[in-house]
């Protein structure tokens, strides 16, 4: 497959992302005030969003990561979700917040959510920078959403195509045509 940045059309600029993530952080600061949550980042795609969001949350929190993989390659989900790296902290009796880059079919979060609920957190919520509701195959409650988008394959700001483009500072639509 030939990859080129000329196939990427900006969807959300650095400035738009900065403003929106700050708003989400302020909302979460209010909602979790006094709760000392465990904030769980789903690697790899979440890294820029996670860094910006947690720094916009004026709260005491524990930070931990989980690495899951749901794509064999290309732009379509295989439907298979693998836990590659589990949490290094207990969430039992804690308020847990999952941070994700994008919810597409919902299969990843459906599986992660079930796994984490079995560990008996006091609460479990989800925040995702992006949401593609038209692609959903299983229902999953996403409590906080940065932007809801149409059915486009997007890259940048952590999101990749076969491992590429994660370092772009904006989110763009990848047009393979
Ligand atoms: P789901 O399990 O189908 O909801 O997919 C979730 C994961 O698929 C995300 O965490 C991303 O890693 C990946 N993904 C879904 N849509 C896109 C996209 O448009 N661009 C890049 N990665 C995506
Ligand atoms: Mg991801």
Short mmCIF file of C-alpha atoms and ligand atoms in Angstrom, two decimals:
data_model
loop_
_atom_site.label_atom_id
_atom_site.label_comp_id
_atom_site.label_asym_id
_atom_site.label_seq_id
_atom_site.Cartn_x
_atom_site.Cartn_y
_atom_site.Cartn_z
CA UNK A 1 0.00 0.00 0.00
CA UNK A 2 1.34 3.43 -0.90
CA UNK A 3 1.05 5.89 1.99
CA UNK A 4 1.33 9.61 1.63
CA UNK A 5 0.56 12.64 3.74
CA UNK A 6 -1.03 14.25 0.69
CA UNK A 7 -3.93 11.83 1.21
CA UNK A 8 -4.68 13.33 4.63
CA UNK A 9 -7.29 16.08 4.93
CA UNK A 10 -7.36 18.02 8.22
CA UNK A 11 -10.48 17.39 10.30
CA UNK A 12 -9.54 18.84 13.71
CA UNK A 13 -6.66 21.29 14.05
CA UNK A 14 -4.21 21.43 16.93
CA UNK A 15 -5.98 24.49 18.27
CA UNK A 16 -9.45 22.89 18.09
CA UNK A 17 -8.16 19.78 19.88
CA UNK A 18 -6.50 21.89 22.56
CA UNK A 19 -9.71 23.79 23.30
CA UNK A 20 -11.96 20.70 23.27
CA UNK A 21 -9.64 18.63 25.47
CA UNK A 22 -9.42 21.47 27.97
CA UNK A 23 -13.23 21.51 28.13
CA UNK A 24 -13.34 17.75 28.72
CA UNK A 25 -10.71 18.12 31.45
CA UNK A 26 -12.74 20.81 33.17
CA UNK A 27 -15.86 18.66 33.04
CA UNK A 28 -14.01 15.66 34.48
CA UNK A 29 -12.44 17.86 37.18
CA UNK A 30 -15.96 18.76 38.32
CA UNK A 31 -17.39 15.25 38.02
CA UNK A 32 -14.52 13.54 39.86
CA UNK A 33 -13.89 16.19 42.51
CA UNK A 34 -12.83 14.47 45.75
CA UNK A 35 -12.85 11.00 44.11
CA UNK A 36 -9.15 10.28 43.45
CA UNK A 37 -9.87 8.19 40.31
CA UNK A 38 -7.69 5.60 38.61
CA UNK A 39 -7.30 6.89 35.07
CA UNK A 40 -6.61 4.13 32.56
CA UNK A 41 -5.11 4.86 29.16
CA UNK A 42 -5.59 2.38 26.33
CA UNK A 43 -2.32 2.23 24.42
CA UNK A 44 -1.00 2.86 21.90
CA UNK A 45 -3.31 5.37 20.24
CA UNK A 46 -4.29 7.29 23.34
CA UNK A 47 -0.90 8.77 24.23
CA UNK A 48 -1.31 12.41 23.06
CA UNK A 49 -4.94 12.66 24.17
CA UNK A 50 -4.11 11.05 27.51
CA UNK A 51 -1.25 13.43 28.22
CA UNK A 52 -3.32 16.50 27.37
CA UNK A 53 -6.49 15.32 29.11
CA UNK A 54 -4.89 14.28 32.39
CA UNK A 55 -2.97 17.57 32.53
CA UNK A 56 -6.29 19.38 32.08
CA UNK A 57 -7.77 17.52 35.08
CA UNK A 58 -7.10 19.37 38.30
CA UNK A 59 -7.42 16.33 40.57
CA UNK A 60 -5.42 13.76 42.51
CA UNK A 61 -5.42 10.61 40.42
CA UNK A 62 -3.58 7.38 39.76
CA UNK A 63 -2.48 6.78 36.20
CA UNK A 64 -2.08 3.38 34.60
CA UNK A 65 -2.15 1.87 31.12
CA UNK A 66 -3.49 -1.14 29.35
CA UNK A 67 -2.47 -2.20 25.88
CA UNK A 68 -5.01 -3.89 23.69
CA UNK A 69 -4.96 -4.65 20.03
CA UNK A 70 -7.95 -5.06 17.75
CA UNK A 71 -6.53 -4.62 14.28
CA UNK A 72 -4.55 -7.04 12.18
CA UNK A 73 -3.66 -4.20 9.81
CA UNK A 74 -5.39 -1.88 7.39
CA UNK A 75 -8.54 0.06 8.13
CA UNK A 76 -10.96 -2.69 9.13
CA UNK A 77 -11.37 -4.33 12.53
CA UNK A 78 -10.72 -8.07 12.74
CA UNK A 79 -13.22 -8.21 15.59
CA UNK A 80 -10.59 -9.90 17.71
CA UNK A 81 -9.40 -8.05 20.82
CA UNK A 82 -6.18 -9.09 22.54
CA UNK A 83 -4.90 -7.89 25.91
CA UNK A 84 -1.20 -7.34 25.33
CA UNK A 85 -0.38 -5.54 28.57
CA UNK A 86 -2.63 -5.48 31.64
CA UNK A 87 -2.99 -2.81 34.35
CA UNK A 88 -0.31 -2.59 37.03
CA UNK A 89 -2.80 -1.28 39.61
CA UNK A 90 -5.87 -2.64 41.32
CA UNK A 91 -9.14 -0.85 40.56
CA UNK A 92 -11.16 -2.71 43.17
CA UNK A 93 -13.28 -0.23 45.14
CA UNK A 94 -11.92 2.69 43.09
CA UNK A 95 -13.50 5.09 40.64
CA UNK A 96 -12.03 4.02 37.31
CA UNK A 97 -12.00 6.05 34.12
CA UNK A 98 -11.01 4.50 30.79
CA UNK A 99 -9.44 6.91 28.28
CA UNK A 100 -9.62 5.86 24.61
CA UNK A 101 -8.71 7.55 21.33
CA UNK A 102 -11.66 6.44 19.21
CA UNK A 103 -14.70 4.17 19.52
CA UNK A 104 -15.50 2.47 16.25
CA UNK A 105 -17.25 -0.95 16.30
CA UNK A 106 -17.21 -0.83 20.11
CA UNK A 107 -15.69 -4.32 20.31
CA UNK A 108 -12.51 -3.17 22.07
CA UNK A 109 -14.26 -1.21 24.80
CA UNK A 110 -16.96 -3.83 25.19
CA UNK A 111 -14.31 -6.40 26.04
CA UNK A 112 -12.16 -4.09 28.18
CA UNK A 113 -15.21 -2.86 30.08
CA UNK A 114 -16.35 -6.40 30.90
CA UNK A 115 -12.88 -7.36 32.05
CA UNK A 116 -12.56 -4.31 34.30
CA UNK A 117 -16.09 -4.58 35.74
CA UNK A 118 -15.19 -8.10 36.95
CA UNK A 119 -12.55 -6.43 39.16
CA UNK A 120 -15.29 -4.57 41.03
CA UNK A 121 -14.45 -0.88 40.71
CA UNK A 122 -16.74 1.52 42.56
CA UNK A 123 -17.58 3.07 39.19
CA UNK A 124 -16.34 2.67 35.63
CA UNK A 125 -16.70 5.38 33.01
CA UNK A 126 -15.33 5.93 29.54
CA UNK A 127 -13.98 9.04 27.84
CA UNK A 128 -13.06 8.96 24.16
CA UNK A 129 -11.63 11.73 22.02
CA UNK A 130 -13.54 10.53 18.96
CA UNK A 131 -16.65 8.47 18.34
CA UNK A 132 -17.94 6.90 15.11
CA UNK A 133 -21.46 5.89 16.20
CA UNK A 134 -22.55 4.71 12.72
CA UNK A 135 -19.95 1.90 12.86
CA UNK A 136 -21.09 0.38 16.15
CA UNK A 137 -21.46 -3.43 16.26
CA UNK A 138 -21.92 -3.76 20.01
CA UNK A 139 -23.39 -1.23 22.37
CA UNK A 140 -21.02 0.43 24.79
CA UNK A 141 -21.71 3.41 27.06
CA UNK A 142 -19.32 6.25 26.22
CA UNK A 143 -19.77 8.82 28.99
CA UNK A 144 -17.64 11.63 27.56
CA UNK A 145 -16.92 12.28 23.89
CA UNK A 146 -14.64 14.89 22.34
CA UNK A 147 -16.13 14.74 18.86
CA UNK A 148 -18.64 12.49 17.15
CA UNK A 149 -17.59 11.94 13.52
CA UNK A 150 -18.89 10.40 10.31
CA UNK A 151 -17.63 7.07 9.01
CA UNK A 152 -14.14 8.20 7.95
CA UNK A 153 -10.82 6.53 8.64
CA UNK A 154 -8.87 9.12 10.59
CA UNK A 155 -5.19 9.40 11.46
CA UNK A 156 -2.98 11.62 13.58
CA UNK A 157 -2.97 12.70 17.23
CA UNK A 158 -2.23 9.10 18.22
CA UNK A 159 -4.33 7.39 15.55
CA UNK A 160 -2.47 5.27 13.05
CA UNK A 161 -2.72 3.51 9.75
CA UNK A 162 -0.53 0.41 10.01
CA UNK A 163 1.58 2.10 12.68
CA UNK A 164 2.05 5.36 10.77
CA UNK A 165 0.91 8.96 11.34
CA UNK A 166 0.49 8.74 15.14
CA UNK A 167 2.77 11.74 15.59
CA UNK A 168 0.76 14.18 13.46
CA UNK A 169 -0.34 17.02 15.76
CA UNK A 170 -3.83 17.18 14.22
CA UNK A 171 -6.56 14.68 13.26
CA UNK A 172 -7.05 14.14 9.54
CA UNK A 173 -9.19 12.00 7.26
CA UNK A 174 -7.17 9.42 5.36
CA UNK A 175 -8.39 9.12 1.80
CA UNK A 176 -7.04 5.94 0.18
CA UNK A 177 -8.44 6.75 -3.31
P1 LIG B 1 -13.29 -0.75 17.91
O1 LIG B 1 -12.94 -1.96 18.71
O2 LIG B 1 -13.78 -1.13 16.54
O3 LIG B 1 -14.25 0.20 18.59
O4 LIG B 1 -11.97 0.02 17.59
C1 LIG B 1 -11.26 0.69 18.48
C2 LIG B 1 -9.83 0.84 18.01
O5 LIG B 1 -9.70 0.73 16.59
C3 LIG B 1 -9.34 2.21 18.34
O6 LIG B 1 -8.78 2.25 19.62
C4 LIG B 1 -8.32 2.46 17.25
O7 LIG B 1 -7.07 1.93 17.64
C5 LIG B 1 -8.82 1.69 16.07
N1 LIG B 1 -9.55 2.56 15.12
C6 LIG B 1 -10.87 2.61 14.91
N2 LIG B 1 -11.19 3.52 13.99
C7 LIG B 1 -10.01 4.09 13.61
C8 LIG B 1 -9.68 5.15 12.68
O8 LIG B 1 -10.51 5.78 12.02
N3 LIG B 1 -8.36 5.44 12.60
C9 LIG B 1 -7.39 4.81 13.32
N4 LIG B 1 -7.66 3.83 14.19
C10 LIG B 1 -8.97 3.48 14.34
MG1 LIG B 2 -6.64 2.38 19.98
#
